[in-house]
Amino acid sequence: NAGVTQTPKFQVLKTGQSMTLQCAQDMNHEYMSWYRQDPGMGLRLIHYSVGAGITDQGEVPNGYNVSRSTTEDFPLRLLSAAPSQTSVYFCASRQPGTRGRTGEQFFGPGTRLTVL
Amino acid sequence: GENVEQHPSTLSVQEGDSAVIKCTYSDSASNYFPWYKQELGKGPQLIIDIRSNVGEKKDQRIAVTLNKTAKHFSLHITETQPEDSAVYFCAPLPPGTYKYIFGTGTRLKVLA
C-alpha cells in the first residue's frame, strides 16, 4: 500500500492564482481530512469528508473548496490564493472505527505552498 | 469547542533520560486521546492512544496516562534516544465528531 499520497510536494503561486492540491489513499478509508500547519499553531482542520459525496467544514474553511467524488480522492482547491494561505498542507484518512475503537488517522507527506 | 494546550513547547533531555509532555483539554466529553510524532519534513504519525475508560497504556518505552477529572493526559518517553527527537502533538477527540483539535506541539530534543 502507498498509504496517503499528496501532489505536488512544493508549489509557488502568485496572489490571485488558483490551484488544486491532490490527495489520494489506497486503504479504502471512509474518512478524509485536510489540515494546514503553520509555525507555532499545530495543525488546523480545513475541510473533511465522511464518505463519497459528503463534505463538511473544519476550523478554517474560508478560501478553500473540496469535493469527494470517489472514496480514494479528496482534492483541495484554492480559489484565489492569498499570502495568508502560505502553509504546509496535510491530507489524512482513517476508518470510522469499530467496537468502540477510533480508527487510526494516517497522514500524507504534505504539500509546502508559498503564495507571493 | 475544544480548547487544547500542550506544555512544554520545547523540551531538551539527555539521552537515556525520561521526557514527559502534558496536554490539557477543555471538553469533558472527549473520550479518545492520541499522541502523534512528526519528524522533520514528514506528516504526523500516531504513536500511542488511549480511551477514556483506561487510565494508562504502555507500548515499550512510550506510555500515556489520563486524568479525566483534571482533563489532562500525558505522554511519557523513557530511556530517550536521538531518534525520539521530533515534534509531538496531542489531539483529544469528543465522541460523534470527526474534528480533531491539535495542540500546538512540543519540540523534543534528545542530546547525545
Short mmCIF file of C-alpha atoms in Angstrom, two decimals:
data_model
loop_
_atom_site.label_atom_id
_atom_site.label_comp_id
_atom_site.label_asym_id
_atom_site.label_seq_id
_atom_site.Cartn_x
_atom_site.Cartn_y
_atom_site.Cartn_z
CA ASN A 1 0.00 0.00 0.00
CA ALA A 2 1.20 3.51 -0.83
CA GLY A 3 -0.94 4.88 2.04
CA VAL A 4 -1.82 8.57 1.67
CA THR A 5 -0.16 10.35 -1.24
CA GLN A 6 -0.10 14.08 -1.97
CA THR A 7 0.95 16.07 -5.01
CA PRO A 8 2.72 18.35 -5.57
CA LYS A 9 5.35 18.36 -2.81
CA PHE A 10 6.13 22.05 -3.34
CA GLN A 11 4.24 24.86 -5.07
CA VAL A 12 4.72 28.59 -5.51
CA LEU A 13 1.74 30.70 -6.54
CA LYS A 14 1.13 34.36 -7.19
CA THR A 15 -1.65 36.16 -5.36
CA GLY A 16 -4.96 35.55 -7.11
CA GLN A 17 -3.98 32.31 -8.83
CA SER A 18 -5.98 29.16 -8.29
CA MET A 19 -4.78 25.61 -7.93
CA THR A 20 -5.73 22.15 -6.70
CA LEU A 21 -3.79 20.10 -4.17
CA GLN A 22 -4.24 16.41 -4.84
CA CYS A 23 -4.72 13.72 -2.20
CA ALA A 24 -5.29 10.01 -2.70
CA GLN A 25 -5.41 7.00 -0.39
CA ASP A 26 -5.43 3.29 -1.22
CA MET A 27 -6.62 1.96 2.16
CA ASN A 28 -10.35 2.22 1.35
CA HIS A 29 -10.81 4.67 4.25
CA GLU A 30 -14.17 6.40 4.53
CA TYR A 31 -12.93 9.50 6.34
CA MET A 32 -10.55 12.01 4.77
CA SER A 33 -9.42 15.42 6.00
CA TRP A 34 -7.31 18.40 5.01
CA TYR A 35 -5.19 20.29 7.56
CA ARG A 36 -2.87 23.24 7.36
CA GLN A 37 0.18 23.59 9.57
CA ASP A 38 1.62 26.98 10.41
CA PRO A 39 4.61 27.64 12.71
CA GLY A 40 3.62 27.55 16.39
CA MET A 41 -0.03 26.75 15.66
CA GLY A 42 -0.19 22.99 15.28
CA LEU A 43 -2.50 21.51 12.67
CA ARG A 44 -5.84 23.12 11.91
CA LEU A 45 -8.68 21.33 10.15
CA ILE A 46 -9.79 22.93 6.85
CA HIS A 47 -12.38 20.51 5.48
CA TYR A 48 -13.24 16.87 5.98
CA SER A 49 -15.33 14.12 4.37
CA VAL A 50 -17.03 11.09 5.89
CA GLY A 51 -17.64 9.40 2.55
CA ALA A 52 -18.00 9.93 -1.18
CA GLY A 53 -20.31 12.85 -1.84
CA ILE A 54 -20.23 14.11 1.78
CA THR A 55 -18.03 17.01 2.90
CA ASP A 56 -18.11 19.49 5.78
CA GLN A 57 -16.17 22.48 7.07
CA GLY A 58 -13.48 22.40 9.71
CA GLU A 59 -11.95 25.25 11.74
CA VAL A 60 -10.50 27.30 8.86
CA PRO A 61 -12.51 26.64 5.65
CA ASN A 62 -12.53 30.13 4.09
CA GLY A 63 -10.76 30.34 0.72
CA TYR A 64 -10.81 26.57 0.16
CA ASN A 65 -13.19 24.18 -1.61
CA VAL A 66 -13.33 20.41 -1.55
CA SER A 67 -15.29 17.65 -3.22
CA ARG A 68 -15.28 13.87 -2.82
CA SER A 69 -16.47 12.02 -5.89
CA THR A 70 -14.63 8.76 -5.07
CA THR A 71 -13.52 7.02 -1.89
CA GLU A 72 -9.86 7.31 -2.94
CA ASP A 73 -9.51 11.01 -3.84
CA PHE A 74 -10.06 14.22 -1.89
CA PRO A 75 -8.71 17.29 -3.75
CA LEU A 76 -8.38 20.69 -2.08
CA ARG A 77 -8.95 23.77 -4.26
CA LEU A 78 -7.61 27.23 -3.57
CA LEU A 79 -9.95 29.58 -5.37
CA SER A 80 -7.87 32.78 -5.32
CA ALA A 81 -4.58 32.33 -3.49
CA ALA A 82 -3.58 34.85 -0.83
CA PRO A 83 -0.28 35.23 1.09
CA SER A 84 -2.15 34.15 4.26
CA GLN A 85 -2.54 30.73 2.66
CA THR A 86 1.22 30.15 2.69
CA SER A 87 1.48 26.99 4.76
CA VAL A 88 2.16 23.27 4.75
CA TYR A 89 -0.94 21.26 3.85
CA PHE A 90 -1.55 17.72 5.05
CA CYS A 91 -4.15 15.26 3.91
CA ALA A 92 -5.22 12.45 6.25
CA SER A 93 -7.51 9.44 6.16
CA ARG A 94 -8.93 6.90 8.60
CA GLN A 95 -11.65 4.37 9.07
CA PRO A 96 -14.62 5.24 11.35
CA GLY A 97 -13.57 2.67 13.97
CA THR A 98 -15.44 -0.35 15.30
CA ARG A 99 -16.31 -1.83 18.71
CA GLY A 100 -15.69 1.44 20.49
CA ARG A 101 -12.26 1.93 18.94
CA THR A 102 -11.36 5.01 16.91
CA GLY A 103 -9.65 4.26 13.61
CA GLU A 104 -6.00 5.31 13.31
CA GLN A 105 -5.53 8.51 11.31
CA PHE A 106 -2.84 8.31 8.60
CA PHE A 107 -1.21 11.44 7.18
CA GLY A 108 0.32 12.14 3.80
CA PRO A 109 3.81 13.69 3.41
CA GLY A 110 2.47 17.21 2.92
CA THR A 111 2.49 19.97 0.29
CA ARG A 112 4.51 23.10 1.02
CA LEU A 113 2.72 26.08 -0.55
CA THR A 114 4.10 29.59 -0.88
CA VAL A 115 1.89 32.43 -2.10
CA LEU A 116 3.75 35.55 -3.23
CA GLY B 1 -15.49 23.99 21.17
CA GLU B 2 -12.45 22.10 22.39
CA ASN B 3 -9.51 24.16 23.69
CA VAL B 4 -6.22 22.24 23.78
CA GLU B 5 -2.95 23.31 25.40
CA GLN B 6 0.36 21.50 25.39
CA HIS B 7 3.30 22.00 27.73
CA PRO B 8 6.16 22.48 27.44
CA SER B 9 6.57 23.91 23.95
CA THR B 10 10.22 22.76 23.83
CA LEU B 11 12.00 20.12 25.87
CA SER B 12 15.66 19.10 25.85
CA VAL B 13 16.78 15.94 27.62
CA GLN B 14 19.97 13.93 27.79
CA GLU B 15 19.95 10.59 26.01
CA GLY B 16 18.69 7.93 28.39
CA ASP B 17 16.63 10.34 30.49
CA SER B 18 12.83 10.44 30.54
CA ALA B 19 10.59 13.02 28.89
CA VAL B 20 7.03 13.99 29.84
CA ILE B 21 4.67 16.13 27.75
CA LYS B 22 1.30 17.25 29.11
CA CYS B 23 -1.89 18.02 27.18
CA THR B 24 -4.79 19.86 28.79
CA TYR B 25 -8.22 19.94 27.14
CA SER B 26 -11.50 21.67 27.88
CA ASP B 27 -14.26 19.40 26.52
CA SER B 28 -15.14 16.93 29.27
CA ALA B 29 -16.94 14.77 26.68
CA SER B 30 -13.65 13.90 24.93
CA ASN B 31 -13.11 10.16 25.04
CA TYR B 32 -10.22 9.49 22.66
CA PHE B 33 -6.71 10.77 23.38
CA PRO B 34 -3.98 10.22 20.76
CA TRP B 35 -0.38 11.36 20.57
CA TYR B 36 1.32 11.99 17.23
CA LYS B 37 5.01 12.24 16.37
CA GLN B 38 6.14 14.44 13.50
CA GLU B 39 9.67 14.12 12.16
CA LEU B 40 11.21 16.88 10.09
CA GLY B 41 9.67 17.12 6.63
CA LYS B 42 7.10 14.40 7.25
CA GLY B 43 3.45 14.10 8.20
CA PRO B 44 2.42 13.29 11.78
CA GLN B 45 2.26 9.63 12.77
CA LEU B 46 0.18 8.11 15.56
CA ILE B 47 2.44 6.64 18.24
CA ILE B 48 0.03 5.82 21.06
CA ASP B 49 -3.57 6.47 22.03
CA ILE B 50 -5.91 5.83 24.94
CA ARG B 51 -9.65 5.80 25.50
CA SER B 52 -11.41 7.34 28.48
CA ASN B 53 -12.21 4.01 30.12
CA VAL B 54 -8.48 3.34 30.62
CA GLY B 55 -6.12 5.27 32.92
CA GLU B 56 -2.78 4.23 31.44
CA LYS B 57 -1.40 2.46 28.40
CA LYS B 58 2.18 1.41 27.67
CA ASP B 59 3.96 0.39 24.49
CA GLN B 60 7.62 -0.41 25.12
CA ARG B 61 9.31 2.94 26.01
CA ILE B 62 6.19 5.02 25.45
CA ALA B 63 3.22 5.43 27.79
CA VAL B 64 0.16 7.64 28.00
CA THR B 65 -1.65 8.48 31.24
CA LEU B 66 -5.09 10.04 31.50
CA ASN B 67 -6.66 12.10 34.27
CA LYS B 68 -10.26 12.66 33.18
CA THR B 69 -11.19 14.56 36.34
CA ALA B 70 -8.47 17.15 35.77
CA LYS B 71 -8.91 16.96 31.97
CA HIS B 72 -5.33 16.28 31.02
CA PHE B 73 -3.30 13.44 29.58
CA SER B 74 0.45 12.99 29.31
CA LEU B 75 2.98 11.31 27.06
CA HIS B 76 5.88 9.60 28.83
CA ILE B 77 9.01 8.51 26.96
CA THR B 78 11.60 6.56 28.94
CA GLU B 79 15.22 5.82 28.02
CA THR B 80 15.13 8.51 25.34
CA GLN B 81 17.18 8.02 22.18
CA PRO B 82 18.29 10.52 19.50
CA GLU B 83 15.61 9.16 17.14
CA ASP B 84 12.95 10.34 19.60
CA SER B 85 13.84 13.93 18.61
CA ALA B 86 10.73 15.26 16.85
CA VAL B 87 7.64 17.40 17.41
CA TYR B 88 4.85 15.73 19.39
CA PHE B 89 1.16 16.66 19.16
CA CYS B 90 -1.88 15.71 21.20
CA ALA B 91 -5.36 15.77 19.63
CA PRO B 92 -8.23 14.86 22.01
CA LEU B 93 -11.47 13.91 20.28
CA PRO B 94 -15.04 14.03 21.63
CA PRO B 95 -17.43 11.24 20.58
CA GLY B 96 -19.50 11.64 17.46
CA THR B 97 -17.19 14.21 15.87
CA TYR B 98 -14.53 13.99 13.19
CA LYS B 99 -12.95 17.31 14.08
CA TYR B 100 -9.61 16.71 15.73
CA ILE B 101 -8.28 19.78 17.57
CA PHE B 102 -4.50 19.56 17.75
CA GLY B 103 -2.31 21.03 20.43
CA THR B 104 0.40 23.49 19.36
CA GLY B 105 3.12 20.85 19.63
CA THR B 106 6.18 20.10 21.77
CA ARG B 107 9.62 20.03 20.17
CA LEU B 108 11.67 17.33 21.90
CA LYS B 109 15.45 17.32 21.52
CA VAL B 110 17.40 14.35 22.80
CA LEU B 111 21.02 15.29 23.33
CA ALA B 112 23.61 12.56 22.73
#
